[in-house]
Amino acid sequence: MGLVLVGILGLAVDFSRAQSIRTRMQNAVDGAVLVAERLSNRTIEERTTAALAYFNAEMGGLANDAQFSLFALEDGGHRATGRMPMELSLAKLIRNEDWNISVAAQAMADASPPIEVVLALDNTGSMSGDMNTLREGAQTLADFLLSLDGDTVSVGLVPFNA
């Protein structure tokens, strides 16, 4: 019974450690794929080198055991993957096999997320002489933003008077 309890405790410890490593590697891969996408006007070799350098810097000492791959997607953008074996500690009592931790991320420069802009318009007494200019400026900015893509852009106006 003691062996089973130690094995279960080992699983809990190893699972917690695996989650920590996975989070760190996901952050590293996310940043690396963004680096590659920002350099999309350069060769794939230069993008891969820059992305790998970022990944290694974020992973620190864990980078020695990790594998990183970067792929240019056919329709634009990049996909990056990271993979790393994790040796088990006490959980070896239950299963004597390394866990493989894998993560992936994708970035596309032309992807247009929703844009939300809120303008806080000062309509206190100090603006009494400039209220028409304020209205025209807010209208011009709102018209420009909404012309980008009306389905993914929202503009809000909030009066500020106190």
PDB file of C-alpha atoms in Angstrom:
ATOM      1  CA  MET A   1       0.000   0.000   0.000  1.00  0.00           C
ATOM      2  CA  GLY A   2       2.876   2.353   0.825  1.00  0.00           C
ATOM      3  CA  LEU A   3       4.356   1.846  -2.636  1.00  0.00           C
ATOM      4  CA  VAL A   4       1.061   2.854  -4.243  1.00  0.00           C
ATOM      5  CA  LEU A   5       0.785   5.981  -2.074  1.00  0.00           C
ATOM      6  CA  VAL A   6       4.352   7.006  -2.897  1.00  0.00           C
ATOM      7  CA  GLY A   7       3.623   6.424  -6.583  1.00  0.00           C
ATOM      8  CA  ILE A   8       0.480   8.589  -6.450  1.00  0.00           C
ATOM      9  CA  LEU A   9       2.377  11.301  -4.586  1.00  0.00           C
ATOM     10  CA  GLY A  10       5.056  11.080  -7.275  1.00  0.00           C
ATOM     11  CA  LEU A  11       2.431  11.482  -9.985  1.00  0.00           C
ATOM     12  CA  ALA A  12       1.130  14.630  -8.304  1.00  0.00           C
ATOM     13  CA  VAL A  13       4.630  16.097  -7.990  1.00  0.00           C
ATOM     14  CA  ASP A  14       5.564  15.199 -11.576  1.00  0.00           C
ATOM     15  CA  PHE A  15       2.269  16.503 -12.939  1.00  0.00           C
ATOM     16  CA  SER A  16       2.816  19.826 -11.181  1.00  0.00           C
ATOM     17  CA  ARG A  17       6.355  20.024 -12.554  1.00  0.00           C
ATOM     18  CA  ALA A  18       5.128  19.123 -16.059  1.00  0.00           C
ATOM     19  CA  GLN A  19       2.527  21.899 -15.954  1.00  0.00           C
ATOM     20  CA  SER A  20       5.170  24.405 -14.916  1.00  0.00           C
ATOM     21  CA  ILE A  21       7.464  23.341 -17.762  1.00  0.00           C
ATOM     22  CA  ARG A  22       4.572  23.331 -20.238  1.00  0.00           C
ATOM     23  CA  THR A  23       3.582  26.891 -19.279  1.00  0.00           C
ATOM     24  CA  ARG A  24       7.159  28.092 -19.643  1.00  0.00           C
ATOM     25  CA  MET A  25       7.556  26.365 -23.005  1.00  0.00           C
ATOM     26  CA  GLN A  26       4.192  27.690 -24.269  1.00  0.00           C
ATOM     27  CA  ASN A  27       5.263  31.244 -23.421  1.00  0.00           C
ATOM     28  CA  ALA A  28       8.582  30.677 -25.201  1.00  0.00           C
ATOM     29  CA  VAL A  29       6.915  29.251 -28.331  1.00  0.00           C
ATOM     30  CA  ASP A  30       4.293  32.030 -28.369  1.00  0.00           C
ATOM     31  CA  GLY A  31       7.008  34.687 -28.308  1.00  0.00           C
ATOM     32  CA  ALA A  32       9.168  32.872 -30.841  1.00  0.00           C
ATOM     33  CA  VAL A  33       6.388  32.589 -33.414  1.00  0.00           C
ATOM     34  CA  LEU A  34       5.656  36.299 -32.993  1.00  0.00           C
ATOM     35  CA  VAL A  35       9.346  37.065 -33.599  1.00  0.00           C
ATOM     36  CA  ALA A  36       9.237  35.021 -36.807  1.00  0.00           C
ATOM     37  CA  GLU A  37       6.063  36.746 -37.983  1.00  0.00           C
ATOM     38  CA  ARG A  38       7.543  40.192 -37.374  1.00  0.00           C
ATOM     39  CA  LEU A  39      10.509  39.226 -39.561  1.00  0.00           C
ATOM     40  CA  SER A  40       8.361  37.850 -42.391  1.00  0.00           C
ATOM     41  CA  ASN A  41      10.221  40.000 -44.932  1.00  0.00           C
ATOM     42  CA  ARG A  42      13.440  38.054 -44.238  1.00  0.00           C
ATOM     43  CA  THR A  43      14.501  34.554 -45.309  1.00  0.00           C
ATOM     44  CA  ILE A  44      13.107  31.543 -43.482  1.00  0.00           C
ATOM     45  CA  GLU A  45      16.613  30.795 -42.175  1.00  0.00           C
ATOM     46  CA  GLU A  46      16.880  34.250 -40.578  1.00  0.00           C
ATOM     47  CA  ARG A  47      13.374  33.941 -39.124  1.00  0.00           C
ATOM     48  CA  THR A  48      14.144  30.492 -37.724  1.00  0.00           C
ATOM     49  CA  THR A  49      17.429  31.677 -36.205  1.00  0.00           C
ATOM     50  CA  ALA A  50      15.784  34.665 -34.523  1.00  0.00           C
ATOM     51  CA  ALA A  51      12.831  32.613 -33.270  1.00  0.00           C
ATOM     52  CA  LEU A  52      15.134  29.878 -31.935  1.00  0.00           C
ATOM     53  CA  ALA A  53      17.264  32.458 -30.138  1.00  0.00           C
ATOM     54  CA  TYR A  54      14.142  33.851 -28.455  1.00  0.00           C
ATOM     55  CA  PHE A  55      12.924  30.355 -27.553  1.00  0.00           C
ATOM     56  CA  ASN A  56      16.299  29.391 -26.044  1.00  0.00           C
ATOM     57  CA  ALA A  57      16.511  32.620 -24.048  1.00  0.00           C
ATOM     58  CA  GLU A  58      13.032  32.096 -22.592  1.00  0.00           C
ATOM     59  CA  MET A  59      13.610  28.419 -21.793  1.00  0.00           C
ATOM     60  CA  GLY A  60      16.954  29.024 -20.097  1.00  0.00           C
ATOM     61  CA  GLY A  61      18.607  25.799 -18.961  1.00  0.00           C
ATOM     62  CA  LEU A  62      15.654  23.731 -20.150  1.00  0.00           C
ATOM     63  CA  ALA A  63      16.452  24.654 -23.777  1.00  0.00           C
ATOM     64  CA  ASN A  64      19.177  21.974 -23.894  1.00  0.00           C
ATOM     65  CA  ASP A  65      16.542  19.217 -23.754  1.00  0.00           C
ATOM     66  CA  ALA A  66      13.890  20.944 -25.871  1.00  0.00           C
ATOM     67  CA  GLN A  67      13.270  20.726 -29.601  1.00  0.00           C
ATOM     68  CA  PHE A  68      11.969  23.764 -31.471  1.00  0.00           C
ATOM     69  CA  SER A  69      10.560  23.867 -35.006  1.00  0.00           C
ATOM     70  CA  LEU A  70       9.276  26.740 -37.122  1.00  0.00           C
ATOM     71  CA  PHE A  71       7.191  26.408 -40.277  1.00  0.00           C
ATOM     72  CA  ALA A  72       6.021  29.057 -42.734  1.00  0.00           C
ATOM     73  CA  LEU A  73       2.337  28.479 -43.533  1.00  0.00           C
ATOM     74  CA  GLU A  74       1.149  28.410 -47.154  1.00  0.00           C
ATOM     75  CA  ASP A  75      -1.468  31.104 -46.633  1.00  0.00           C
ATOM     76  CA  GLY A  76       0.908  33.355 -44.686  1.00  0.00           C
ATOM     77  CA  GLY A  77       1.921  33.309 -41.086  1.00  0.00           C
ATOM     78  CA  HIS A  78       4.022  30.903 -39.090  1.00  0.00           C
ATOM     79  CA  ARG A  79       3.535  27.874 -36.872  1.00  0.00           C
ATOM     80  CA  ALA A  80       6.017  26.968 -34.154  1.00  0.00           C
ATOM     81  CA  THR A  81       6.213  23.848 -32.024  1.00  0.00           C
ATOM     82  CA  GLY A  82       8.181  22.925 -28.968  1.00  0.00           C
ATOM     83  CA  ARG A  83       8.741  19.481 -27.523  1.00  0.00           C
ATOM     84  CA  MET A  84      10.638  18.206 -24.542  1.00  0.00           C
ATOM     85  CA  PRO A  85      10.922  14.916 -22.669  1.00  0.00           C
ATOM     86  CA  MET A  86      10.519  15.104 -18.902  1.00  0.00           C
ATOM     87  CA  GLU A  87      12.042  12.395 -16.770  1.00  0.00           C
ATOM     88  CA  LEU A  88       9.756  11.229 -13.987  1.00  0.00           C
ATOM     89  CA  SER A  89      10.783  11.169 -10.350  1.00  0.00           C
ATOM     90  CA  LEU A  90       8.724   9.110  -7.900  1.00  0.00           C
ATOM     91  CA  ALA A  91       6.074   8.400 -10.520  1.00  0.00           C
ATOM     92  CA  LYS A  92       8.573   5.915 -12.003  1.00  0.00           C
ATOM     93  CA  LEU A  93       7.170   3.480  -9.456  1.00  0.00           C
ATOM     94  CA  ILE A  94       3.912   3.454 -11.412  1.00  0.00           C
ATOM     95  CA  ARG A  95       5.243   3.854 -14.951  1.00  0.00           C
ATOM     96  CA  ASN A  96       8.911   3.998 -15.861  1.00  0.00           C
ATOM     97  CA  GLU A  97       8.581   6.102 -19.016  1.00  0.00           C
ATOM     98  CA  ASP A  98       9.410   9.772 -19.669  1.00  0.00           C
ATOM     99  CA  TRP A  99       6.567  12.167 -20.359  1.00  0.00           C
ATOM    100  CA  ASN A 100       6.702  14.166 -23.568  1.00  0.00           C
ATOM    101  CA  ILE A 101       5.547  17.761 -23.237  1.00  0.00           C
ATOM    102  CA  SER A 102       4.471  19.405 -26.506  1.00  0.00           C
ATOM    103  CA  VAL A 103       3.159  22.864 -27.318  1.00  0.00           C
ATOM    104  CA  ALA A 104       2.341  24.781 -30.497  1.00  0.00           C
ATOM    105  CA  ALA A 105       1.532  28.343 -31.509  1.00  0.00           C
ATOM    106  CA  GLN A 106       0.520  30.078 -34.708  1.00  0.00           C
ATOM    107  CA  ALA A 107       0.725  33.737 -35.758  1.00  0.00           C
ATOM    108  CA  MET A 108      -0.607  35.556 -38.785  1.00  0.00           C
ATOM    109  CA  ALA A 109       0.146  39.227 -39.381  1.00  0.00           C
ATOM    110  CA  ASP A 110      -2.958  39.805 -41.453  1.00  0.00           C
ATOM    111  CA  ALA A 111      -5.289  38.352 -38.861  1.00  0.00           C
ATOM    112  CA  SER A 112      -7.556  41.154 -37.709  1.00  0.00           C
ATOM    113  CA  PRO A 113      -8.765  40.777 -34.148  1.00  0.00           C
ATOM    114  CA  PRO A 114     -11.635  42.924 -32.961  1.00  0.00           C
ATOM    115  CA  ILE A 115     -10.570  46.493 -32.290  1.00  0.00           C
ATOM    116  CA  GLU A 116     -12.294  48.416 -29.521  1.00  0.00           C
ATOM    117  CA  VAL A 117     -11.633  52.142 -29.036  1.00  0.00           C
ATOM    118  CA  VAL A 118     -13.243  54.326 -26.400  1.00  0.00           C
ATOM    119  CA  LEU A 119     -12.811  58.088 -26.481  1.00  0.00           C
ATOM    120  CA  ALA A 120     -13.215  60.027 -23.251  1.00  0.00           C
ATOM    121  CA  LEU A 121     -14.309  63.480 -24.394  1.00  0.00           C
ATOM    122  CA  ASP A 122     -13.677  66.393 -22.047  1.00  0.00           C
ATOM    123  CA  ASN A 123     -16.815  68.544 -22.007  1.00  0.00           C
ATOM    124  CA  THR A 124     -16.005  70.582 -18.915  1.00  0.00           C
ATOM    125  CA  GLY A 125     -16.070  74.370 -18.863  1.00  0.00           C
ATOM    126  CA  SER A 126     -12.405  74.559 -19.930  1.00  0.00           C
ATOM    127  CA  MET A 127     -13.401  73.109 -23.328  1.00  0.00           C
ATOM    128  CA  SER A 128     -16.328  75.474 -23.969  1.00  0.00           C
ATOM    129  CA  GLY A 129     -14.485  77.315 -26.754  1.00  0.00           C
ATOM    130  CA  ASP A 130     -13.191  74.116 -28.399  1.00  0.00           C
ATOM    131  CA  MET A 131     -16.296  71.912 -28.319  1.00  0.00           C
ATOM    132  CA  ASN A 132     -16.846  72.009 -32.110  1.00  0.00           C
ATOM    133  CA  THR A 133     -13.224  71.038 -32.741  1.00  0.00           C
ATOM    134  CA  LEU A 134     -13.576  68.197 -30.226  1.00  0.00           C
ATOM    135  CA  ARG A 135     -16.729  66.922 -31.954  1.00  0.00           C
ATOM    136  CA  GLU A 136     -15.166  67.134 -35.420  1.00  0.00           C
ATOM    137  CA  GLY A 137     -11.995  65.372 -34.276  1.00  0.00           C
ATOM    138  CA  ALA A 138     -13.945  62.587 -32.579  1.00  0.00           C
ATOM    139  CA  GLN A 139     -16.170  62.167 -35.650  1.00  0.00           C
ATOM    140  CA  THR A 140     -13.167  62.046 -38.013  1.00  0.00           C
ATOM    141  CA  LEU A 141     -11.394  59.431 -35.885  1.00  0.00           C
ATOM    142  CA  ALA A 142     -14.548  57.319 -35.494  1.00  0.00           C
ATOM    143  CA  ASP A 143     -15.254  57.462 -39.253  1.00  0.00           C
ATOM    144  CA  PHE A 144     -11.680  56.406 -40.035  1.00  0.00           C
ATOM    145  CA  LEU A 145     -11.714  53.494 -37.568  1.00  0.00           C
ATOM    146  CA  LEU A 146     -15.115  52.244 -38.731  1.00  0.00           C
ATOM    147  CA  SER A 147     -13.981  52.394 -42.373  1.00  0.00           C
ATOM    148  CA  LEU A 148     -11.249  49.826 -41.622  1.00  0.00           C
ATOM    149  CA  ASP A 149     -13.718  46.971 -41.125  1.00  0.00           C
ATOM    150  CA  GLY A 150     -17.111  47.696 -39.680  1.00  0.00           C
ATOM    151  CA  ASP A 151     -17.584  44.131 -38.402  1.00  0.00           C
ATOM    152  CA  THR A 152     -14.451  44.039 -36.238  1.00  0.00           C
ATOM    153  CA  VAL A 153     -14.203  47.651 -35.054  1.00  0.00           C
ATOM    154  CA  SER A 154     -16.190  49.216 -32.216  1.00  0.00           C
ATOM    155  CA  VAL A 155     -15.969  52.845 -31.197  1.00  0.00           C
ATOM    156  CA  GLY A 156     -17.404  54.260 -27.994  1.00  0.00           C
ATOM    157  CA  LEU A 157     -17.719  57.826 -26.777  1.00  0.00           C
ATOM    158  CA  VAL A 158     -17.750  58.684 -23.083  1.00  0.00           C
ATOM    159  CA  PRO A 159     -18.387  62.234 -21.872  1.00  0.00           C
ATOM    160  CA  PHE A 160     -16.034  63.479 -19.176  1.00  0.00           C
ATOM    161  CA  ASN A 161     -17.361  66.315 -17.119  1.00  0.00           C
ATOM    162  CA  ALA A 162     -16.291  65.760 -13.501  1.00  0.00           C
TER     163      ALA A 162
END
